[in-house]
Amino acid sequence: MCRDVAIWLGLNIYNVVNKQDVEDTLESYKETQKKVFENYEKRIDDSDEEREKKVQYLTRKTEFANLLYLTGERYYASDFFANLFWNTKKEYSNIDSIIKYEKKYIYCCRCYENNEKAKANMLACDLAERYWDLMCEQPYTIWAETDPMKNFLRMRLADILFYKNMTANAFNMEEAKTSVNYYEEIMAHPNEIKLWDDEIRAYFCNSQGYMLYQMSRHVSDKDKKEEYLDKALEKLDYAVSKAPYKGKYRRNLGLIYQIRDKYEEARETYIAAFKTDPLDYKAYNTVVALDLKAFDKDSGIDDRNEILLDEIVFKDEIKQKWQSIIDQDISWCKTAEKLCFSFVDTHYNMAKAYLYKYICEERTDSRLLELANEQINIAEELNSDAQGTVFIRRNIYEAEGNFVKAYECVGENLIKRNDKNAKLRNRYEERIKGCYDGE
């Protein structure tokens, strides 16, 4: 009987669920399985695509940080921002453009440091426009004021306006003010990711102070000049107090004393700069250049008219006061030369010091004149257009009595701009004419 009941139930089920219903159910099941599988594949594809995007961005982020580390040794803020970006998870959609501009910025820095002013200016002018464009559109305009990339772009525009004006024929006061103001904005909006320490503030204050010093040199109003110098002194004093081991900051502080004719204070500050940072080759040069300018003034070289260097005789008090100082200057130049042979200022300063030592010793040691020529030849190889190189080459010719060559130097465009040389041109002409008349 059980078997009959089972057969009866089976027949009734078949009557209730017909064949088409079963086939429809199976087809629906297949479709569902297909969609599930497709969604699974899509999730895998999406996951792979998202992973690839993250890898690509991490690669860009690494490249950006490495570029910052390239300039970090000289510019502390680059290291600071490199570390800052490593600690933020935010992704920046315009990082490709920023990387591209950073590469050009590094090249601009190198040209500036190598005294290739024309190249540096061309790069700075282009970069100024690029950074302006970045900062006038999204995403920059919608970032928070404390966003690290926003502060970084402020800094780079401030930096590039400095390089633009340091390499231009005409100084743009408004751009200089903009540069100073951007540094101020950065300090006013510190980022929360990393403590805004004294060292980074000192860096920006030094940058502001140096630009304010340059502004003081390009303004005619005496009150405004003093205002800029007072602000520069305040900024540089702060920078030195917060980063006392930075020779560069002391060196810039010395410039304020020098422009205010405080020779002793300037000299002490420059010496403190290279004692603080013995690898700062520029610091050695600043004190040497200061000494040689003071010697020019003290001995009357900077305002000579009738007496030329081939016949000038220094007074005994001048020799007693300056000979040991000039010897020390030559020693400092040799140190700077070892630290950075390619820095042109070292060589023309050393040439000038050897020349003055030669004259102080009443031209008894011809080797000193040979050394002066050797150093000026190196300077000309490094940068023949450097103003110091041309002036000192002229003085060496004058001391040798080679007035034809000295006159050619006076004819150079760099020399012609200096009104003091009009009287020297006349004296050279007289000496040349006298030589020919004697023959």
C-alpha positions as CSV (number, residue, x, y, z in Angstrom):
1,M,0.0,0.0,0.0
2,C,2.9,2.4,0.8
3,R,4.2,1.9,-2.8
4,D,0.8,2.8,-4.2
5,V,0.7,6.0,-2.1
6,A,4.2,7.1,-3.2
7,I,3.2,6.6,-6.9
8,W,0.1,8.5,-6.3
9,L,2.0,11.5,-4.7
10,G,4.5,11.5,-7.5
11,L,1.9,11.7,-10.1
12,N,0.1,14.6,-8.3
13,I,3.4,16.5,-7.9
14,Y,4.0,16.2,-11.6
15,N,0.5,17.5,-12.2
16,V,1.1,20.5,-9.9
17,V,4.6,21.4,-11.2
18,N,4.7,20.7,-14.8
19,K,7.8,20.2,-17.0
20,Q,7.9,23.8,-18.2
21,D,8.0,25.1,-14.6
22,V,10.9,22.9,-13.8
23,E,12.8,24.1,-16.9
24,D,12.0,27.7,-16.1
25,T,13.3,27.3,-12.5
26,L,16.5,25.6,-13.8
27,E,17.0,28.4,-16.3
28,S,16.5,31.1,-13.6
29,Y,19.0,29.3,-11.4
30,K,21.5,29.3,-14.2
31,E,21.0,33.1,-14.8
32,T,21.4,33.7,-11.1
33,Q,24.6,31.7,-11.0
34,K,25.9,33.6,-14.0
35,K,25.2,37.0,-12.4
36,V,26.8,35.9,-9.2
37,F,29.9,34.7,-11.1
38,E,30.0,37.9,-13.2
39,N,29.7,40.1,-10.0
40,Y,32.5,38.0,-8.4
41,E,34.7,38.5,-11.5
42,K,33.9,42.3,-11.5
43,R,34.8,42.6,-7.8
44,I,38.1,40.9,-8.6
45,D,38.7,43.2,-11.5
46,D,37.8,46.3,-9.5
47,S,40.0,45.1,-6.7
48,D,42.9,44.7,-9.1
49,E,42.3,48.0,-10.8
50,E,42.1,49.8,-7.4
51,R,45.2,48.0,-6.3
52,E,47.0,49.1,-9.5
53,K,45.9,52.7,-8.9
54,K,47.3,52.6,-5.4
55,V,50.6,51.2,-6.6
56,Q,50.9,53.8,-9.3
57,Y,50.2,56.6,-6.8
58,L,52.7,55.2,-4.3
59,T,55.3,55.2,-7.1
60,R,54.5,58.8,-7.8
61,K,54.7,59.7,-4.2
62,T,58.1,57.9,-3.9
63,E,59.4,59.8,-6.9
64,F,58.2,63.1,-5.4
65,A,59.7,62.5,-2.0
66,N,63.0,61.5,-3.7
67,L,63.1,64.7,-5.7
68,L,62.6,66.7,-2.4
69,Y,65.5,64.8,-0.8
70,L,67.7,65.9,-3.7
71,T,67.5,69.5,-2.5
72,G,67.1,68.7,1.1
73,E,70.8,68.8,1.9
74,R,70.9,72.4,1.0
75,Y,67.3,73.4,1.7
76,Y,66.0,72.0,5.0
77,A,62.4,72.7,4.0
78,S,62.6,70.1,1.2
79,D,63.5,67.4,3.7
80,F,60.7,68.6,6.0
81,F,58.1,68.3,3.3
82,A,59.4,65.0,2.0
83,N,58.9,63.5,5.5
84,L,55.6,65.3,5.8
85,F,54.2,63.7,2.7
86,W,55.3,60.2,3.8
87,N,53.1,60.6,6.8
88,T,49.9,61.6,5.0
89,K,47.5,59.1,3.4
90,K,45.9,61.8,1.2
91,E,46.3,61.3,-2.5
92,Y,46.8,64.4,-4.7
93,S,45.3,64.3,-8.2
94,N,47.8,66.8,-9.6
95,I,51.0,65.2,-8.3
96,D,52.2,64.4,-11.9
97,S,52.3,68.1,-12.7
98,I,54.0,68.9,-9.4
99,I,56.6,66.3,-10.0
100,K,57.3,67.7,-13.5
101,Y,57.7,71.3,-12.0
102,E,59.9,70.0,-9.2
103,K,62.4,68.5,-11.7
104,K,62.6,71.9,-13.4
105,Y,62.9,73.7,-10.1
106,I,65.9,71.5,-9.2
107,Y,67.5,72.4,-12.5
108,C,66.8,76.1,-11.8
109,C,68.6,75.8,-8.4
110,R,71.6,74.2,-10.0
111,C,71.9,76.9,-12.6
112,Y,71.6,79.6,-9.9
113,E,74.3,77.9,-7.8
114,N,76.6,77.6,-10.8
115,N,76.1,81.3,-11.6
116,E,74.3,80.5,-14.9
117,K,71.9,83.4,-14.4
118,A,70.4,83.5,-17.9
119,K,69.3,79.8,-17.7
120,A,68.1,80.2,-14.1
121,N,66.0,83.2,-15.0
122,M,64.4,81.5,-18.0
123,L,63.5,78.5,-15.9
124,A,62.3,80.7,-13.0
125,C,60.0,82.8,-15.3
126,D,58.4,79.7,-16.7
127,L,58.0,78.1,-13.3
128,A,56.4,81.2,-11.8
129,E,53.6,81.0,-14.4
130,R,53.2,77.3,-13.8
131,Y,52.9,77.6,-10.1
132,W,50.5,80.5,-10.4
133,D,48.3,78.4,-12.7
134,L,48.3,75.5,-10.2
135,M,47.3,77.8,-7.3
136,C,44.4,79.4,-9.2
137,E,42.4,76.3,-9.8
138,Q,41.1,73.1,-8.2
139,P,42.2,71.2,-6.2
140,Y,44.4,73.9,-4.7
141,T,41.4,76.3,-4.2
142,I,39.4,73.7,-2.2
143,W,42.2,72.4,0.0
144,A,42.3,73.4,3.6
145,E,44.7,76.2,4.5
146,T,46.8,73.8,6.5
147,D,47.0,71.2,3.7
148,P,50.7,70.1,3.3
149,M,50.6,70.4,-0.5
150,K,49.1,73.8,-0.3
151,N,51.9,75.0,2.0
152,F,54.4,73.3,-0.3
153,L,53.2,75.1,-3.4
154,R,53.2,78.4,-1.5
155,M,56.8,77.7,-0.6
156,R,57.8,76.8,-4.2
157,L,56.2,80.0,-5.6
158,A,58.0,82.1,-2.9
159,D,61.3,80.3,-3.8
160,I,60.9,80.7,-7.5
161,L,60.1,84.4,-7.2
162,F,63.3,84.8,-5.3
163,Y,65.3,83.1,-8.1
164,K,63.5,85.1,-10.7
165,N,64.5,88.4,-9.2
166,M,68.0,87.4,-8.2
167,T,68.7,86.6,-11.9
168,A,66.8,89.4,-13.6
169,N,68.1,92.7,-14.9
170,A,65.3,94.5,-13.0
171,F,64.2,93.8,-9.5
172,N,60.4,93.5,-9.1
173,M,59.5,94.8,-5.7
174,E,55.9,93.5,-5.8
175,E,57.1,90.0,-6.5
176,A,59.6,90.2,-3.7
177,K,56.8,91.3,-1.3
178,T,54.7,88.3,-2.6
179,S,57.5,86.0,-1.8
180,V,57.9,87.3,1.8
181,N,54.1,87.1,2.3
182,Y,53.8,83.5,1.1
183,Y,56.5,82.4,3.6
184,E,54.4,84.2,6.3
185,E,51.2,82.4,5.2
186,I,53.0,79.0,5.5
187,M,54.0,79.8,9.1
188,A,50.5,81.0,9.9
189,H,49.0,77.6,8.7
190,P,51.1,74.8,10.2
191,N,50.0,71.2,9.4
192,E,48.8,68.9,12.1
193,I,50.6,65.8,10.8
194,K,54.0,66.8,12.1
195,L,55.0,69.3,14.8
196,W,55.8,72.7,13.3
197,D,59.2,72.9,14.9
198,D,61.6,75.8,15.4
199,E,64.0,74.6,12.8
200,I,61.5,74.9,9.9
201,R,60.3,78.3,11.2
202,A,64.0,79.4,11.3
203,Y,64.3,78.3,7.6
204,F,61.4,80.4,6.5
205,C,62.5,83.4,8.6
206,N,66.0,83.2,7.0
207,S,64.3,83.2,3.6
208,Q,62.2,86.2,4.4
209,G,65.2,88.0,6.0
210,Y,67.4,87.6,2.9
211,M,64.6,88.7,0.6
212,L,64.0,91.8,2.8
213,Y,67.7,92.5,2.6
214,Q,67.5,92.4,-1.2
215,M,64.5,94.7,-1.1
216,S,66.4,97.2,1.0
217,R,69.0,97.4,-1.8
218,H,66.5,98.2,-4.5
219,V,64.6,101.0,-2.8
220,S,65.6,104.7,-3.0
221,D,63.6,106.0,-0.1
222,K,65.9,106.0,3.0
223,D,63.1,105.4,5.5
224,K,61.8,102.5,3.5
225,K,65.3,101.1,3.2
226,E,65.7,101.2,7.0
227,E,62.3,99.6,7.5
228,Y,63.2,96.6,5.3
229,L,66.6,96.3,7.1
230,D,64.9,96.4,10.5
231,K,62.5,93.6,9.5
232,A,65.3,91.6,7.9
233,L,67.4,91.9,11.1
234,E,64.4,90.7,13.2
235,K,63.9,87.7,11.0
236,L,67.5,86.7,10.7
237,D,68.1,87.2,14.5
238,Y,65.2,84.7,15.1
239,A,66.6,82.3,12.5
240,V,70.1,82.3,14.1
241,S,68.6,81.9,17.6
242,K,66.5,78.9,16.7
243,A,69.1,77.2,14.4
244,P,72.4,78.4,15.7
245,Y,74.4,75.6,13.9
246,K,73.3,76.9,10.5
247,G,76.2,79.0,9.1
248,K,74.1,80.3,6.2
249,Y,71.7,82.1,8.6
250,R,74.7,83.8,10.3
251,R,76.2,84.7,7.0
252,N,72.9,86.4,5.9
253,L,72.8,88.2,9.3
254,G,76.2,89.6,8.6
255,L,74.9,91.2,5.4
256,I,72.7,93.5,7.5
257,Y,75.7,94.7,9.5
258,Q,77.7,95.1,6.3
259,I,75.2,97.2,4.5
260,R,74.9,99.4,7.5
261,D,78.8,99.9,7.4
262,K,79.3,98.0,10.7
263,Y,82.5,96.3,9.5
264,E,83.6,94.7,12.8
265,E,80.1,93.3,13.6
266,A,79.8,91.9,10.0
267,R,83.3,90.3,10.1
268,E,82.6,88.7,13.5
269,T,79.3,87.3,12.2
270,Y,80.9,85.9,9.0
271,I,83.7,84.2,10.9
272,A,81.1,82.8,13.4
273,A,79.3,81.4,10.3
274,F,82.1,79.2,9.1
275,K,83.2,78.3,12.6
276,T,79.6,77.1,13.2
277,D,79.5,75.4,9.9
278,P,83.1,74.6,8.6
279,L,81.7,73.2,5.3
280,D,80.0,76.5,4.4
281,Y,82.5,77.6,1.7
282,K,80.5,80.8,1.0
283,A,81.0,82.0,4.5
284,Y,84.8,82.0,4.0
285,N,84.3,84.1,0.9
286,T,82.0,86.6,2.5
287,V,84.6,87.5,5.1
288,V,87.4,87.7,2.5
289,A,85.3,89.9,0.2
290,L,84.5,92.1,3.2
291,D,88.2,92.5,4.1
292,L,89.2,93.2,0.5
293,K,86.5,95.9,0.1
294,A,87.6,97.5,3.4
295,F,91.3,97.4,2.1
296,D,90.2,99.1,-1.1
297,K,88.6,101.9,0.8
298,D,91.5,102.2,3.4
299,S,94.2,102.2,0.8
300,G,92.4,104.5,-1.7
301,I,92.2,101.8,-4.5
302,D,88.5,102.2,-4.8
303,D,88.8,105.9,-5.6
304,R,92.1,106.2,-7.4
305,N,92.5,108.7,-10.2
306,E,96.0,109.7,-11.0
307,I,97.9,106.8,-9.4
308,L,97.6,103.4,-11.0
309,L,98.4,100.0,-9.5
310,D,101.7,99.6,-11.3
311,E,103.1,102.6,-9.4
312,I,101.0,102.8,-6.2
313,V,102.9,102.5,-2.9
314,F,101.0,101.7,0.3
315,K,101.7,103.6,3.4
316,D,103.5,101.8,6.3
317,E,100.4,102.0,8.5
318,I,98.3,100.3,5.8
319,K,100.8,97.5,5.5
320,Q,101.0,97.0,9.2
321,K,97.3,96.9,9.6
322,W,96.4,94.7,6.6
323,Q,99.3,92.4,5.6
324,S,98.4,89.7,8.3
325,I,94.7,90.1,7.4
326,I,95.4,89.5,3.7
327,D,97.5,86.4,4.6
328,Q,94.6,85.1,6.6
329,D,92.2,85.8,3.8
330,I,94.4,83.8,1.4
331,S,94.3,80.9,3.8
332,W,90.5,81.0,4.1
333,C,90.2,81.1,0.3
334,K,92.4,78.0,0.1
335,T,90.0,76.3,2.5
336,A,87.0,77.4,0.5
337,E,88.7,76.1,-2.7
338,K,89.1,72.7,-1.2
339,L,85.4,72.6,-0.2
340,C,84.0,73.7,-3.6
341,F,86.5,74.3,-6.4
342,S,83.7,75.4,-8.8
343,F,82.7,78.4,-6.8
344,V,84.0,81.3,-8.9
345,D,84.0,83.9,-6.1
346,T,86.7,81.9,-4.3
347,H,89.1,82.2,-7.2
348,Y,88.7,85.9,-8.0
349,N,88.9,86.8,-4.3
350,M,92.1,84.8,-3.9
351,A,93.5,86.5,-7.1
352,K,92.7,89.9,-5.6
353,A,94.3,89.0,-2.2
354,Y,97.5,87.7,-4.0
355,L,97.6,90.9,-6.0
356,Y,97.4,93.1,-2.9
357,K,100.0,91.0,-1.1
358,Y,102.3,91.5,-4.1
359,I,101.9,95.3,-3.9
360,C,102.2,95.4,-0.1
361,E,105.5,93.5,-0.4
362,E,106.6,96.2,-2.9
363,R,106.5,93.9,-5.9
364,T,109.6,91.9,-4.7
365,D,108.0,88.5,-5.1
366,S,106.9,87.9,-8.7
367,R,105.5,84.5,-7.7
368,L,102.6,86.3,-6.0
369,L,101.6,87.9,-9.3
370,E,101.9,84.6,-11.0
371,L,99.5,83.1,-8.3
372,A,97.1,86.0,-8.9
373,N,97.1,85.3,-12.6
374,E,96.6,81.5,-12.0
375,Q,93.5,82.1,-9.9
376,I,92.0,84.7,-12.2
377,N,92.5,82.2,-15.1
378,I,90.5,79.6,-13.2
379,A,87.8,82.2,-12.5
380,E,87.6,83.0,-16.2
381,E,87.3,79.3,-17.0
382,L,84.4,78.9,-14.5
383,N,82.6,82.1,-15.5
384,S,84.2,84.7,-17.7
385,D,81.2,87.0,-17.3
386,A,81.3,87.3,-13.5
387,Q,81.7,90.9,-12.6
388,G,84.4,90.2,-10.0
389,T,86.4,88.3,-12.6
390,V,86.5,91.1,-15.1
391,F,87.3,93.8,-12.6
392,I,90.2,91.9,-11.0
393,R,91.6,90.8,-14.3
394,R,91.7,94.5,-15.2
395,N,93.5,95.3,-11.9
396,I,96.1,92.6,-12.5
397,Y,96.9,94.0,-16.0
398,E,97.1,97.5,-14.5
399,A,99.5,96.3,-11.8
400,E,101.6,94.6,-14.5
401,G,101.7,97.8,-16.6
402,N,99.8,96.1,-19.4
403,F,97.6,99.0,-20.2
404,V,96.5,97.8,-23.6
405,K,94.9,94.7,-22.0
406,A,93.6,96.8,-19.1
407,Y,91.9,99.2,-21.5
408,E,90.2,96.2,-23.3
409,C,88.8,95.1,-19.9
410,V,87.5,98.7,-19.3
411,G,85.8,98.4,-22.6
412,E,83.8,95.4,-21.5
413,N,80.1,96.1,-21.0
414,L,80.2,95.1,-17.3
415,I,83.0,97.7,-16.7
416,K,81.4,100.4,-18.8
417,R,78.4,100.5,-16.4
418,N,80.6,101.8,-13.6
419,D,81.1,105.5,-13.9
420,K,84.3,105.3,-11.8
421,N,86.0,103.7,-14.7
422,A,85.8,106.8,-17.0
423,K,88.8,108.3,-15.4
424,L,90.7,105.0,-15.6
425,R,90.0,104.8,-19.3
426,N,91.6,108.2,-19.8
427,R,94.6,107.3,-17.7
428,Y,95.1,104.0,-19.7
429,E,94.9,106.0,-22.9
430,E,97.6,108.3,-21.7
431,R,99.9,105.5,-20.6
432,I,99.4,103.6,-23.9
433,K,100.1,106.8,-25.9
434,G,103.2,107.5,-23.7
435,C,104.5,104.0,-24.5
436,Y,104.1,104.6,-28.2
437,D,105.6,108.1,-28.0
438,G,108.6,106.6,-26.2
439,E,109.2,104.2,-29.0
